[in-house]
Amino acid sequence: ATCQVHMNDECLALRVIFDGDKASGVECQRRGEIVRLMAEREVIVCCGALGSPQILLRSGIGPPGEVAGLGVPVVSGLRDVGMNLSDHLVTGVVFTADEGVPAGPTAVAAFAPSAGHAAGCDLQLWLNRRRHSASRDVGDRSFTILAALVRPASRGSIRLAPGGARPRPLIDTGYLTAKPDLSALVQGVRLARELGSAESFQRVRAVEAEPGGRSEERRVGKE
C-alpha cells in the first residue's frame, strides 16, 4: 500500500526517508513526537506548490549547495527544485451600490486577451457579490470586479533558511517581475472599471470605492 501522510494538525510530514537513492518512508511530527512511517510500496509527495519543494529540500533533493547548507546529505542534486514558482495574481476594483448584486460568490466570469497577448486569453475577470479586499469598510451593498493573470510569465522560488528540523521557507513570489504581466494586469483593472461603469450597473448606482474614481485616474495620468 502507498504510504499516505496528510499534513494536518496531528501529523505533519517533515521529510522523505531514503534507503540509498530509493524512497522508503516518511518522517513526520505527530502530536509533538517524531515518528517514521515506512512504505510497503511507494512514497508520493503531494503537498502543493509550497509544501512539496520544502519537503524535497529537507529530504536532500535540490540544488547541491543549498541542500548541503541545510546540513542535509545530498540524495539527488536537482537544481530546479524550488524554482519556477508561478501564481495567478489577482487584483480588483471595489464598487459600492444602492442594492446588492445577484447571489452567489461568483455571479459571472469572462476571459479576455490583453493587448500584448498574441493568441488566446491571458486575463480572467469575474464579479464577486461582496467586497473582496477593500482596505476600508464599504458596507454590505458592494461588489468587486476582479482581474487575474491566467498565463503569468513571472516566476518566483521556494528556498529554506538553515536551522532546526523544520527550516522556515523563504518564499519569493516574483510577482510582476515580467513586464508583460504588469501591462496585462493594468489592462485588467481598466476593463474592470469599464465593466463597473457600464449602463447595466447604473440601476444600482454603482460607484467605484477602490482603488479610486475616474477623476483620480485622470489626475494621475496627467502628472
mmCIF file of C-alpha atoms in Angstrom:
data_model
loop_
_atom_site.group_PDB
_atom_site.id
_atom_site.type_symbol
_atom_site.label_atom_id
_atom_site.label_comp_id
_atom_site.label_asym_id
_atom_site.label_seq_id
_atom_site.Cartn_x
_atom_site.Cartn_y
_atom_site.Cartn_z
ATOM 1 C CA ALA A 1 0.000 0.000 0.000
ATOM 2 C CA THR A 2 1.116 3.584 -0.596
ATOM 3 C CA CYS A 3 2.429 5.455 2.446
ATOM 4 C CA GLN A 4 -0.027 8.334 2.805
ATOM 5 C CA VAL A 5 0.693 11.199 5.207
ATOM 6 C CA HIS A 6 -1.717 14.093 5.452
ATOM 7 C CA MET A 7 -0.399 17.467 6.612
ATOM 8 C CA ASN A 8 -2.945 18.230 9.330
ATOM 9 C CA ASP A 9 -2.879 19.256 12.995
ATOM 10 C CA GLU A 10 -1.967 15.781 14.193
ATOM 11 C CA CYS A 11 0.564 14.652 11.599
ATOM 12 C CA LEU A 12 2.966 16.908 9.699
ATOM 13 C CA ALA A 13 5.253 15.458 7.023
ATOM 14 C CA LEU A 14 8.855 16.600 7.541
ATOM 15 C CA ARG A 15 10.958 14.701 5.025
ATOM 16 C CA VAL A 16 11.196 11.603 2.869
ATOM 17 C CA ILE A 17 13.351 8.755 4.231
ATOM 18 C CA PHE A 18 15.734 7.169 1.742
ATOM 19 C CA ASP A 19 17.406 3.797 1.585
ATOM 20 C CA GLY A 20 20.259 4.718 -0.726
ATOM 21 C CA ASP A 21 18.516 6.512 -3.568
ATOM 22 C CA LYS A 22 15.162 4.773 -3.019
ATOM 23 C CA ALA A 23 12.369 6.440 -1.024
ATOM 24 C CA SER A 24 11.356 4.079 1.758
ATOM 25 C CA GLY A 25 9.135 6.122 4.055
ATOM 26 C CA VAL A 26 8.261 9.493 5.559
ATOM 27 C CA GLU A 27 9.403 11.163 8.767
ATOM 28 C CA CYS A 28 6.584 13.034 10.468
ATOM 29 C CA GLN A 29 5.780 15.048 13.541
ATOM 30 C CA ARG A 30 2.734 13.640 15.275
ATOM 31 C CA ARG A 31 1.428 15.300 18.420
ATOM 32 C CA GLY A 32 4.858 16.683 19.251
ATOM 33 C CA GLU A 33 6.771 13.477 18.574
ATOM 34 C CA ILE A 34 8.923 12.499 15.584
ATOM 35 C CA VAL A 35 7.694 9.254 14.035
ATOM 36 C CA ARG A 36 8.650 7.270 10.948
ATOM 37 C CA LEU A 37 6.076 5.727 8.648
ATOM 38 C CA MET A 38 7.593 3.153 6.330
ATOM 39 C CA ALA A 39 6.099 2.457 2.903
ATOM 40 C CA GLU A 40 5.266 -1.019 1.674
ATOM 41 C CA ARG A 41 5.338 0.076 -1.955
ATOM 42 C CA GLU A 42 5.971 3.765 -2.745
ATOM 43 C CA VAL A 43 6.062 7.325 -1.403
ATOM 44 C CA ILE A 44 4.116 10.079 -3.138
ATOM 45 C CA VAL A 45 4.889 13.707 -2.277
ATOM 46 C CA CYS A 46 1.738 15.735 -2.841
ATOM 47 C CA CYS A 47 1.822 18.818 -0.619
ATOM 48 C CA GLY A 48 1.159 21.628 -3.076
ATOM 49 C CA ALA A 49 3.318 24.269 -4.737
ATOM 50 C CA LEU A 50 4.760 25.440 -1.408
ATOM 51 C CA GLY A 51 4.872 22.273 0.677
ATOM 52 C CA SER A 52 6.295 19.832 -1.869
ATOM 53 C CA PRO A 53 9.564 21.686 -2.591
ATOM 54 C CA GLN A 54 10.093 22.241 1.141
ATOM 55 C CA ILE A 55 9.842 18.514 1.822
ATOM 56 C CA LEU A 56 12.105 17.658 -1.118
ATOM 57 C CA LEU A 57 14.788 20.112 0.022
ATOM 58 C CA ARG A 58 14.632 18.824 3.601
ATOM 59 C CA SER A 59 14.956 15.316 2.177
ATOM 60 C CA GLY A 60 18.177 16.080 0.304
ATOM 61 C CA ILE A 61 16.687 16.648 -3.131
ATOM 62 C CA GLY A 62 17.539 20.010 -4.673
ATOM 63 C CA PRO A 63 20.422 22.317 -5.577
ATOM 64 C CA PRO A 64 23.504 20.647 -4.005
ATOM 65 C CA GLY A 65 24.889 23.809 -2.405
ATOM 66 C CA GLU A 66 21.565 24.734 -0.822
ATOM 67 C CA VAL A 67 20.871 21.214 0.441
ATOM 68 C CA ALA A 68 24.368 20.937 1.943
ATOM 69 C CA GLY A 69 23.893 24.351 3.584
ATOM 70 C CA LEU A 70 20.887 22.936 5.415
ATOM 71 C CA GLY A 71 23.089 20.206 6.876
ATOM 72 C CA VAL A 72 21.253 17.559 4.859
ATOM 73 C CA PRO A 73 23.045 14.834 2.874
ATOM 74 C CA VAL A 74 22.513 15.314 -0.864
ATOM 75 C CA VAL A 75 20.404 12.478 -2.265
ATOM 76 C CA SER A 76 19.865 13.993 -5.697
ATOM 77 C CA GLY A 77 21.269 17.293 -6.971
ATOM 78 C CA LEU A 78 18.239 18.578 -8.864
ATOM 79 C CA ARG A 79 18.821 22.291 -9.363
ATOM 80 C CA ASP A 80 15.251 23.142 -10.381
ATOM 81 C CA VAL A 81 13.615 22.057 -7.108
ATOM 82 C CA GLY A 82 12.018 25.141 -5.598
ATOM 83 C CA MET A 83 12.323 27.136 -8.816
ATOM 84 C CA ASN A 84 9.709 28.348 -11.328
ATOM 85 C CA LEU A 85 7.080 29.220 -8.717
ATOM 86 C CA SER A 86 4.056 30.567 -10.569
ATOM 87 C CA ASP A 87 0.806 32.065 -9.339
ATOM 88 C CA HIS A 88 -2.255 33.722 -10.804
ATOM 89 C CA LEU A 89 -2.012 37.221 -9.343
ATOM 90 C CA VAL A 90 -5.421 38.791 -8.672
ATOM 91 C CA THR A 91 -6.462 42.369 -8.117
ATOM 92 C CA GLY A 92 -9.816 44.075 -8.329
ATOM 93 C CA VAL A 93 -11.959 47.171 -8.332
ATOM 94 C CA VAL A 94 -14.449 47.574 -5.463
ATOM 95 C CA PHE A 95 -17.782 49.296 -6.066
ATOM 96 C CA THR A 96 -20.474 50.447 -3.675
ATOM 97 C CA ALA A 97 -24.109 50.167 -4.727
ATOM 98 C CA ASP A 98 -27.607 51.084 -3.606
ATOM 99 C CA GLU A 99 -28.570 47.414 -3.519
ATOM 100 C CA GLY A 100 -26.962 44.005 -3.620
ATOM 101 C CA VAL A 101 -25.917 42.154 -6.759
ATOM 102 C CA PRO A 102 -27.066 38.604 -7.670
ATOM 103 C CA ALA A 103 -26.479 35.928 -5.022
ATOM 104 C CA GLY A 104 -23.512 33.585 -5.043
ATOM 105 C CA PRO A 105 -19.779 34.132 -4.503
ATOM 106 C CA THR A 106 -19.227 34.472 -8.258
ATOM 107 C CA ALA A 107 -22.128 35.724 -10.339
ATOM 108 C CA VAL A 108 -20.441 35.896 -13.742
ATOM 109 C CA ALA A 109 -16.968 35.340 -15.227
ATOM 110 C CA ALA A 110 -15.284 36.262 -18.505
ATOM 111 C CA PHE A 111 -11.948 35.835 -20.276
ATOM 112 C CA ALA A 112 -10.185 38.455 -22.367
ATOM 113 C CA PRO A 113 -6.872 38.953 -24.176
ATOM 114 C CA SER A 114 -4.537 41.785 -23.238
ATOM 115 C CA ALA A 115 -3.072 43.995 -25.956
ATOM 116 C CA GLY A 116 0.291 42.265 -25.875
ATOM 117 C CA HIS A 117 -1.018 38.702 -25.950
ATOM 118 C CA ALA A 118 -0.727 37.143 -29.400
ATOM 119 C CA ALA A 119 -3.169 34.228 -29.043
ATOM 120 C CA GLY A 120 -5.875 33.193 -26.616
ATOM 121 C CA CYS A 121 -6.879 34.949 -23.402
ATOM 122 C CA ASP A 122 -4.485 35.861 -20.610
ATOM 123 C CA LEU A 123 -6.956 37.712 -18.373
ATOM 124 C CA GLN A 124 -9.900 36.431 -16.356
ATOM 125 C CA LEU A 125 -12.495 38.775 -14.895
ATOM 126 C CA TRP A 126 -15.312 37.868 -12.557
ATOM 127 C CA LEU A 127 -17.868 39.501 -10.321
ATOM 128 C CA ASN A 128 -17.796 38.872 -6.588
ATOM 129 C CA ARG A 129 -21.007 39.850 -4.843
ATOM 130 C CA ARG A 130 -19.178 41.308 -1.822
ATOM 131 C CA ARG A 131 -16.110 43.447 -1.295
ATOM 132 C CA HIS A 132 -13.118 41.259 -1.995
ATOM 133 C CA SER A 133 -10.161 43.104 -0.489
ATOM 134 C CA ALA A 134 -11.178 46.653 0.351
ATOM 135 C CA SER A 135 -8.859 48.339 2.846
ATOM 136 C CA ARG A 136 -11.832 50.042 4.471
ATOM 137 C CA ASP A 137 -15.392 49.051 5.268
ATOM 138 C CA VAL A 138 -17.523 49.889 2.257
ATOM 139 C CA GLY A 139 -20.633 48.191 3.594
ATOM 140 C CA ASP A 140 -22.573 45.114 2.559
ATOM 141 C CA ARG A 141 -24.056 46.716 -0.519
ATOM 142 C CA SER A 142 -20.914 46.406 -2.555
ATOM 143 C CA PHE A 143 -19.297 44.200 -5.156
ATOM 144 C CA THR A 144 -15.883 43.619 -6.674
ATOM 145 C CA ILE A 145 -14.896 43.027 -10.262
ATOM 146 C CA LEU A 146 -11.703 41.012 -10.110
ATOM 147 C CA ALA A 147 -8.968 40.681 -12.699
ATOM 148 C CA ALA A 148 -6.454 37.823 -12.706
ATOM 149 C CA LEU A 149 -3.480 36.765 -14.798
ATOM 150 C CA VAL A 150 -4.347 33.464 -16.464
ATOM 151 C CA ARG A 151 -0.920 32.870 -18.019
ATOM 152 C CA PRO A 152 1.648 34.702 -15.875
ATOM 153 C CA ALA A 153 5.203 34.904 -17.195
ATOM 154 C CA SER A 154 6.729 35.924 -13.843
ATOM 155 C CA ARG A 155 8.470 33.223 -11.825
ATOM 156 C CA GLY A 156 9.499 33.019 -8.179
ATOM 157 C CA SER A 157 11.159 30.472 -5.913
ATOM 158 C CA ILE A 158 10.921 28.479 -2.682
ATOM 159 C CA ARG A 159 14.044 28.259 -0.558
ATOM 160 C CA LEU A 160 14.724 27.134 3.009
ATOM 161 C CA ALA A 161 16.524 29.079 5.710
ATOM 162 C CA PRO A 162 19.011 26.902 7.678
ATOM 163 C CA GLY A 163 18.143 25.923 11.220
ATOM 164 C CA GLY A 164 16.222 23.177 13.020
ATOM 165 C CA ALA A 165 14.333 20.150 11.797
ATOM 166 C CA ARG A 166 11.809 22.394 10.063
ATOM 167 C CA PRO A 167 13.669 25.283 8.383
ATOM 168 C CA ARG A 168 11.313 28.134 7.593
ATOM 169 C CA PRO A 169 10.508 28.698 3.925
ATOM 170 C CA LEU A 170 11.869 31.704 2.093
ATOM 171 C CA ILE A 171 9.210 32.487 -0.494
ATOM 172 C CA ASP A 172 9.954 34.858 -3.350
ATOM 173 C CA THR A 173 6.708 35.169 -5.306
ATOM 174 C CA GLY A 174 8.363 37.025 -8.181
ATOM 175 C CA TYR A 175 5.093 38.849 -8.826
ATOM 176 C CA LEU A 176 5.203 41.214 -11.818
ATOM 177 C CA THR A 177 8.916 40.681 -12.455
ATOM 178 C CA ALA A 178 7.991 40.073 -16.087
ATOM 179 C CA LYS A 179 6.867 43.365 -17.646
ATOM 180 C CA PRO A 180 4.105 41.784 -19.774
ATOM 181 C CA ASP A 181 2.362 40.657 -16.568
ATOM 182 C CA LEU A 182 2.219 44.210 -15.241
ATOM 183 C CA SER A 183 0.908 45.564 -18.543
ATOM 184 C CA ALA A 184 -1.754 42.852 -18.722
ATOM 185 C CA LEU A 185 -2.910 43.401 -15.137
ATOM 186 C CA VAL A 186 -3.175 47.154 -15.696
ATOM 187 C CA GLN A 187 -5.406 46.419 -18.656
ATOM 188 C CA GLY A 188 -7.403 44.048 -16.477
ATOM 189 C CA VAL A 189 -8.071 46.835 -13.959
ATOM 190 C CA ARG A 190 -9.132 49.167 -16.755
ATOM 191 C CA LEU A 191 -11.530 46.524 -18.063
ATOM 192 C CA ALA A 192 -12.935 46.046 -14.555
ATOM 193 C CA ARG A 193 -13.528 49.784 -14.294
ATOM 194 C CA GLU A 194 -15.245 49.876 -17.675
ATOM 195 C CA LEU A 195 -17.493 46.986 -16.692
ATOM 196 C CA GLY A 196 -18.384 48.582 -13.358
ATOM 197 C CA SER A 197 -19.332 51.848 -15.032
ATOM 198 C CA ALA A 198 -21.439 50.131 -17.704
ATOM 199 C CA GLU A 199 -25.081 51.098 -18.105
ATOM 200 C CA SER A 200 -26.275 47.780 -16.670
ATOM 201 C CA PHE A 201 -24.813 48.683 -13.274
ATOM 202 C CA GLN A 202 -26.352 52.155 -13.180
ATOM 203 C CA ARG A 203 -29.654 50.842 -11.868
ATOM 204 C CA VAL A 204 -27.869 50.011 -8.602
ATOM 205 C CA ARG A 205 -25.925 53.323 -8.724
ATOM 206 C CA ALA A 206 -22.528 51.637 -8.696
ATOM 207 C CA VAL A 207 -19.704 53.943 -7.571
ATOM 208 C CA GLU A 208 -16.028 52.972 -7.579
ATOM 209 C CA ALA A 209 -14.709 52.874 -3.999
ATOM 210 C CA GLU A 210 -11.242 51.396 -4.528
ATOM 211 C CA PRO A 211 -8.655 51.959 -5.878
ATOM 212 C CA GLY A 212 -10.205 55.331 -6.784
ATOM 213 C CA GLY A 213 -12.617 57.204 -9.002
ATOM 214 C CA ARG A 214 -12.219 58.083 -12.665
ATOM 215 C CA SER A 215 -11.341 61.711 -11.851
ATOM 216 C CA GLU A 216 -8.438 60.490 -9.717
ATOM 217 C CA GLU A 217 -7.222 58.261 -12.582
ATOM 218 C CA ARG A 218 -7.222 61.230 -14.984
ATOM 219 C CA ARG A 219 -5.299 63.364 -12.490
ATOM 220 C CA VAL A 220 -2.605 60.723 -12.047
ATOM 221 C CA GLY A 221 -2.330 60.271 -15.802
ATOM 222 C CA LYS A 222 -1.541 63.963 -16.319
ATOM 223 C CA GLU A 223 1.277 64.072 -13.754
#
